């Protein structure tokens, strides 16, 4: 017997990995990054409307599984994301993710989406968005230390959103640099592979650190950072994982997403709990200054925040009609008489 | 271009509402309730192996959306569940739910399932399991106050698991009683619709209260509860929502799932914070006594706990091969080279 869901609301649109890639293909990755940065910016502008619940982490010896919920008065979202540094050696992704968007008014989910790819996109869009406020005007050259999974997304986001023309690449594993350089070939960027970190940051306007090392590492030393540079530090994103030498932070102006979270997860976990930082929503709303002088070193200590996932899911939801790349899942039991759940089951199974 | 996931692990089995009903049909609802109660019992027996995170609630003026995570050393689970009392009047379900089971070792989800129906099943299986330890031996007659969505599942669970032969039904809305009586016809129970709550609990061994009223209600008054009865109180399950007159609790032995949660959500929110209660895992493992005398009044103040959802998802996962009722979703991006996420997207979209 065919079961017919009586309500359209019982069906929830699902964006698979393949459909996420179809959406990217239709829109174009650079346009998508730009549009996505607008969604993220809009939501940072109304920061105070969000319910900022801390993420809920379940730790094991080998990794962590986290739920990251947030909501405004109309939409609720959460992301499921794992982090297992040992996965790569075993042939699995270090990080996988999916997310759900729901209607606050009735609690019904309205979107289920893969977020492994989407997180990569939103992280890059967020970095470039913040650089619009923090990097030197007309930055053209970016040095990138760490050429792993996030590298190319960052490069294209900075090209589209900030006007970067040249990227200098360095990774402790030359194969990673080669992979990134190959992928970025013919995408309209000058790509310069470098054999040292020092060479990769020489003469640049922006330095992006996105390494995967899960420990207190010193990817960037103080002598490598001249006055006037913007540092986009996104690899130091969990307790015990940092990238910048402490001295860099001490002579920089530091910008974060959400202070309580970044104090624990970001590069500033190396600093005193009272070290001054500025939250980016304040800069984006004009309540605080971003870059003020040409000599200033600015650091965006990015760790990823739940509202960025909210914005990303909201953006993807808006693309469903535009692109048609989703399927509907029979996700919610919705009997005609809401008190008669058993009757629905009985009618179907009897 | 067809995208081919390189890894079987990139695919996640999904149990839709329709497939949940197919599983119920194949196994039979009573057998399923019995088997499910065994899974729940096994997990209560190893209670101390679980990570008991409090549920994460996002409240709005009209309802709540909750995430309920838990884990042992091998499996992680969470349930998404909403509660919107005003939904019914608007033609939506008050409660909808879905859940995910993941591998702790690598963080990969291994099951996505509808849980609106599954929660109804696990709630009934839990109640009947607890009654095995708490109700008078050879209980045959159960009175049920509240004949909504949970009623028939409870009736069948108590029939199969505890040997109940007769159910007496009462609801303030006679249409609900009629619905339940009609659904339970020909399922091997004597069904006696009653026109007052008093009549429904007269001469019974077990009283089940499962009303949906969201306030401090007094569904069951002290004079209705004679010595020796077991009270299965499952409708008082959130702050501000209770069913039992306080005096009943004061002369009963009270059993709960997880004390910190039940103090906030259960009927015992009416009592002093130090009022003695016994956790059911202690009874199930033999560390505490359940029913000790024929005269004792026992109350199971059930609010639903994350391990029960864990058990239910674990049970459904075990039925996938047995029944074949699932589809695989292309849920996790899994590039051949884990560092080359961009390359996977580029190859597909290019």
Coordinates of C-alpha atoms in Angstrom, one line a residue, chain A:
Chain A
X1 CA 0.0 0.0 0.0
X2 CA 1.3 3.4 -0.9
X3 CA 1.6 5.8 2.0
X4 CA 0.6 9.3 1.0
X5 CA 1.8 12.1 3.2
X6 CA -1.2 14.4 3.7
X7 CA 0.9 17.5 4.1
X8 CA 3.5 19.1 2.0
X9 CA 5.2 20.0 5.2
X10 CA 5.9 16.4 6.0
X11 CA 8.4 16.5 3.2
X12 CA 11.8 18.0 3.8
X13 CA 14.1 19.2 1.0
X14 CA 17.5 17.4 1.1
X15 CA 20.7 18.6 -0.6
X16 CA 23.1 15.7 -1.1
X17 CA 26.8 16.0 -1.8
X18 CA 26.0 15.6 -5.5
X19 CA 23.3 18.3 -5.5
X20 CA 25.6 20.7 -3.5
X21 CA 28.0 20.3 -6.4
X22 CA 25.2 20.8 -8.9
X23 CA 24.3 24.1 -7.1
X24 CA 28.0 25.2 -7.3
X25 CA 28.2 24.3 -10.9
X26 CA 25.0 26.2 -11.8
X27 CA 25.9 29.3 -9.8
X28 CA 29.7 29.2 -10.2
X29 CA 32.0 28.9 -7.2
X30 CA 33.1 32.5 -7.2
X31 CA 29.6 34.0 -7.5
X32 CA 28.4 31.6 -4.9
X33 CA 31.2 32.7 -2.5
X34 CA 30.3 36.3 -3.1
X35 CA 26.6 35.8 -2.6
X36 CA 27.2 33.7 0.5
X37 CA 29.4 36.4 2.0
X38 CA 26.5 38.8 1.6
X39 CA 24.2 36.4 3.6
X40 CA 26.9 36.1 6.3
X41 CA 27.3 39.9 6.4
X42 CA 23.6 40.4 6.7
X43 CA 23.4 38.0 9.6
X44 CA 26.4 39.6 11.3
X45 CA 24.6 43.0 11.0
X46 CA 21.7 41.6 13.1
X47 CA 24.0 39.8 15.5
X48 CA 22.0 40.7 18.6
X49 CA 18.9 39.0 17.2
X50 CA 20.6 35.6 17.5
X51 CA 20.3 33.0 20.3
X52 CA 24.0 32.2 20.8
X53 CA 24.0 28.8 22.4
X54 CA 27.5 27.4 23.0
X55 CA 28.3 24.4 20.8
X56 CA 27.7 21.0 22.4
X57 CA 30.8 18.8 22.1
X58 CA 31.1 15.1 22.8
X59 CA 34.8 14.2 23.1
X60 CA 36.4 10.8 22.8
X61 CA 40.1 9.8 22.8
X62 CA 40.3 10.1 19.0
X63 CA 38.1 13.1 18.2
X64 CA 35.0 15.2 18.8
X65 CA 31.4 15.3 17.6
X66 CA 29.8 18.7 17.9
X67 CA 26.3 20.1 17.5
X68 CA 26.2 23.9 16.8
X69 CA 22.7 25.3 17.2
X70 CA 21.6 28.9 16.7
X71 CA 18.3 30.7 16.0
X72 CA 16.8 34.0 15.3
X73 CA 13.1 34.7 15.9
X74 CA 12.1 32.9 12.7
X75 CA 14.7 30.3 11.8
X76 CA 16.6 27.7 13.8
X77 CA 19.6 25.9 12.5
X78 CA 22.1 23.4 13.7
X79 CA 25.2 21.8 12.2
X80 CA 26.6 18.4 13.1
X81 CA 30.3 18.3 12.6
X82 CA 33.0 15.9 13.6
X83 CA 36.8 16.5 14.0
X84 CA 39.0 13.4 13.9
X85 CA 42.6 14.3 13.1
X86 CA 43.6 10.6 12.7
X87 CA 41.0 10.0 10.0
X88 CA 43.2 11.2 7.2
X89 CA 45.8 8.5 7.7
X90 CA 42.9 6.0 7.7
X91 CA 41.4 7.3 4.5
X92 CA 38.5 9.2 6.0
X93 CA 37.7 12.9 6.1
X94 CA 39.0 14.7 9.2
X95 CA 35.8 16.8 9.2
X96 CA 32.4 15.9 7.9
X97 CA 29.3 17.9 8.4
X98 CA 25.6 18.2 7.8
X99 CA 23.0 20.7 8.9
X100 CA 19.3 21.4 9.3
X101 CA 17.3 24.6 9.1
X102 CA 13.9 24.7 10.9
X103 CA 10.9 26.9 11.3
X104 CA 10.9 28.3 14.8
X105 CA 7.1 28.9 14.7
X106 CA 6.2 25.2 14.4
X107 CA 9.5 23.4 14.9
X108 CA 9.3 21.6 11.5
X109 CA 12.6 21.1 9.6
X110 CA 12.6 22.9 6.3
X111 CA 16.1 21.9 4.9
X112 CA 18.5 19.0 5.4
X113 CA 21.9 19.6 3.7
X114 CA 25.3 18.1 3.4
X115 CA 27.7 20.6 4.9
X116 CA 31.2 19.2 4.4
X117 CA 31.5 21.2 1.1
X118 CA 29.2 24.0 2.4
X119 CA 31.4 24.5 5.5
X120 CA 34.5 24.9 3.3
X121 CA 32.6 27.5 1.3
X122 CA 31.3 29.4 4.3
X123 CA 34.7 29.5 6.0
X124 CA 36.3 31.0 2.9
X125 CA 33.5 33.5 2.4
X126 CA 33.7 34.5 6.0
X127 CA 37.5 35.0 5.9
X128 CA 37.2 37.2 2.7
X129 CA 34.3 39.1 4.2
X130 CA 36.3 40.0 7.3
X131 CA 39.3 40.9 5.2
X132 CA 37.1 43.5 3.4
X133 CA 37.0 45.3 6.7
X134 CA 40.5 44.5 7.9
X135 CA 43.0 44.1 5.1
X136 CA 44.9 47.0 3.5
X137 CA 42.9 48.7 0.8
X138 CA 43.6 47.3 -2.7
X139 CA 45.4 44.2 -1.4
X140 CA 46.6 42.2 -4.4
X141 CA 48.9 39.5 -3.0
X142 CA 48.1 36.8 -0.4
X143 CA 50.5 34.3 1.1
X144 CA 49.0 31.0 2.1
X145 CA 50.6 28.7 4.7
X146 CA 48.8 25.4 4.6
X147 CA 47.6 24.1 1.3
X148 CA 45.1 21.5 2.5
X149 CA 41.3 21.1 1.9
X150 CA 40.5 24.8 2.7
X151 CA 43.3 26.4 0.6
X152 CA 41.7 26.8 -2.9
X153 CA 38.3 28.0 -1.5
X154 CA 40.1 30.7 0.4
X155 CA 42.1 31.7 -2.7
X156 CA 39.0 32.1 -4.8
X157 CA 37.0 33.9 -2.1
X158 CA 39.8 36.5 -1.7
X159 CA 40.0 36.9 -5.4
X160 CA 36.3 37.5 -5.9
X161 CA 35.5 39.4 -2.7
X162 CA 38.8 41.3 -2.0
X163 CA 40.4 41.6 -5.4
X164 CA 43.4 39.4 -4.7
X165 CA 45.3 38.7 -7.9
X166 CA 48.3 36.6 -6.7
X167 CA 48.6 33.8 -4.2
X168 CA 51.9 32.4 -2.9
X169 CA 51.6 28.9 -1.6
X170 CA 53.5 26.9 1.0
X171 CA 52.9 23.7 2.8
X172 CA 55.3 21.5 4.8
X173 CA 54.2 18.8 2.4
X174 CA 55.2 19.8 -1.2
X175 CA 52.5 17.5 -2.6
X176 CA 49.8 19.6 -1.0
X177 CA 51.3 22.8 -2.6
X178 CA 51.4 21.0 -5.9
X179 CA 47.8 19.9 -5.5
X180 CA 46.6 23.4 -4.7
X181 CA 48.7 25.0 -7.5
X182 CA 47.3 22.5 -10.0
X183 CA 43.7 23.1 -8.9
X184 CA 44.1 26.9 -9.1
X185 CA 45.7 26.8 -12.6
X186 CA 43.5 28.6 -15.1
X187 CA 41.2 30.2 -12.6
X188 CA 42.5 33.7 -13.1
X189 CA 45.0 33.9 -10.3
X190 CA 48.8 34.2 -10.4
X191 CA 49.9 31.2 -8.4
X192 CA 53.4 31.1 -7.0
X193 CA 54.4 27.9 -5.2
X194 CA 57.1 28.5 -2.6
X195 CA 59.6 26.2 -0.9
X196 CA 59.6 28.0 2.5
X197 CA 57.0 29.7 4.6
X198 CA 59.2 32.8 4.7
X199 CA 59.2 33.0 0.9
X200 CA 55.4 32.6 0.8
X201 CA 54.8 35.6 3.0
X202 CA 57.4 37.9 1.5
X203 CA 55.9 41.1 0.1
X204 CA 52.3 40.1 0.6
X205 CA 49.3 42.2 1.8
X206 CA 47.5 39.3 3.4
X207 CA 48.7 36.2 5.1
X208 CA 46.3 33.2 5.5
X209 CA 47.3 30.4 7.8
X210 CA 45.2 27.3 7.3
X211 CA 47.2 24.3 8.5
X212 CA 45.6 21.2 9.9
X213 CA 48.2 20.4 12.6
X214 CA 46.4 19.7 15.9
X215 CA 48.8 21.1 18.4
X216 CA 50.4 24.3 19.6
X217 CA 52.3 24.9 16.4
X218 CA 54.2 28.0 15.3
X219 CA 53.4 28.3 11.6
X220 CA 54.0 32.0 11.5
X221 CA 56.8 33.6 13.5
X222 CA 57.0 37.2 14.5
X223 CA 59.8 38.1 12.1
X224 CA 57.6 37.0 9.1
X225 CA 55.0 39.6 9.7
X226 CA 55.8 43.2 8.7
X227 CA 53.7 46.2 9.7
X228 CA 50.5 46.8 7.7
X229 CA 49.7 43.1 7.0
X230 CA 46.4 41.5 7.5
X231 CA 46.6 38.0 9.0
X232 CA 43.7 35.6 8.3
X233 CA 44.4 32.9 10.9
X234 CA 41.8 30.2 10.5
X235 CA 43.7 27.0 11.3
X236 CA 44.0 27.5 15.0
X237 CA 40.4 26.6 15.7
X238 CA 40.2 24.3 18.7
X239 CA 41.7 23.9 22.2
X240 CA 45.3 23.0 22.0
X241 CA 45.6 24.0 18.3
X242 CA 47.3 27.3 17.4
X243 CA 49.3 28.7 14.5
X244 CA 50.7 32.1 15.4
X245 CA 53.7 32.9 17.5
X246 CA 52.4 34.8 20.5
X247 CA 54.5 37.9 19.8
X248 CA 52.5 38.5 16.6
X249 CA 49.3 38.7 18.5
X250 CA 50.8 41.0 21.1
X251 CA 51.6 43.7 18.5
X252 CA 48.4 43.2 16.4
X253 CA 44.8 44.4 16.7
X254 CA 42.8 41.2 17.0
X255 CA 39.3 40.6 15.6
X256 CA 37.1 37.6 16.5
X257 CA 33.7 36.2 15.8
X258 CA 32.4 35.5 19.3
X259 CA 34.8 36.2 22.1
X260 CA 33.9 33.5 24.6
X261 CA 34.3 30.8 22.0
X262 CA 37.5 32.2 20.5
X263 CA 39.2 32.6 23.9
X264 CA 38.9 28.8 24.1
X265 CA 39.5 27.7 20.5
X266 CA 41.3 30.4 18.7
X267 CA 44.9 31.6 18.5
X268 CA 44.2 33.9 21.4
X269 CA 44.0 30.9 23.8
X270 CA 47.7 31.8 24.1
X271 CA 46.9 35.2 25.5
X272 CA 45.6 36.5 28.8
X273 CA 41.8 36.2 29.2
X274 CA 41.6 40.0 29.3
X275 CA 43.6 40.8 26.3
X276 CA 41.5 43.2 24.2
X277 CA 39.7 41.9 21.1
X278 CA 37.0 43.3 18.9
X279 CA 34.0 41.3 17.7
X280 CA 33.5 41.5 13.9
X281 CA 29.7 42.2 14.2
X282 CA 30.8 45.5 15.9
X283 CA 33.0 46.3 12.9
X284 CA 30.4 45.3 10.4
X285 CA 27.7 47.4 12.1
X286 CA 30.0 50.4 12.4
X287 CA 30.1 50.3 16.2
X288 CA 33.9 49.6 16.1
X289 CA 36.7 50.4 13.7
X290 CA 38.3 47.8 11.5
X291 CA 41.6 48.8 9.9
X292 CA 42.5 52.3 10.9
X293 CA 46.1 52.9 9.7
X294 CA 48.4 51.5 7.0
X295 CA 50.9 50.3 9.6
X296 CA 48.5 48.4 11.7
X297 CA 48.7 44.6 11.8
X298 CA 45.2 43.1 11.9
X299 CA 44.5 39.5 12.8
X300 CA 41.2 37.8 12.1
X301 CA 41.4 34.9 14.6
X302 CA 38.6 32.8 12.9
X303 CA 37.3 29.7 14.5
X304 CA 33.9 29.4 12.7
X305 CA 30.7 30.4 14.4
X306 CA 27.1 28.9 14.3
X307 CA 25.6 32.0 12.6
X308 CA 27.9 31.4 9.6
X309 CA 26.3 28.0 9.2
X310 CA 22.9 29.5 9.7
X311 CA 23.7 32.0 6.9
X312 CA 25.0 29.2 4.7
X313 CA 21.9 27.0 5.1
X314 CA 19.7 30.1 4.6
X315 CA 21.6 30.8 1.4
X316 CA 21.3 27.2 0.2
X317 CA 17.6 27.1 0.9
X318 CA 17.2 30.2 -1.3
X319 CA 18.9 28.3 -4.1
X320 CA 16.5 25.4 -4.1
X321 CA 13.9 27.0 -6.3
X322 CA 16.5 28.8 -8.3
X323 CA 18.4 25.6 -9.2
X324 CA 16.0 22.7 -8.5
X325 CA 18.9 20.6 -7.1
X326 CA 17.3 18.8 -4.2
X327 CA 15.1 15.9 -3.5
X328 CA 12.3 15.7 -1.0
X329 CA 12.6 13.3 1.9
X330 CA 9.6 11.7 3.6
X331 CA 10.9 12.9 6.9
X332 CA 8.0 13.9 9.2
X333 CA 5.1 11.7 10.2
X334 CA 2.1 13.8 9.6
X335 CA -1.2 12.0 10.3
X336 CA -4.5 13.6 9.2
X337 CA -5.6 13.7 12.8
X338 CA -2.6 14.7 14.7
X339 CA -3.7 12.6 17.7
X340 CA -4.0 9.6 15.6
X341 CA -0.4 8.6 14.9
X342 CA -1.2 5.0 15.8
X343 CA -4.1 5.0 13.3
X344 CA -1.8 6.1 10.5
X345 CA 0.7 3.4 11.3
X346 CA -2.1 0.8 11.7
X347 CA -3.7 1.7 8.4
X348 CA -0.5 1.4 6.6
X349 CA 0.8 -1.8 8.2
X350 CA -2.6 -3.6 8.8

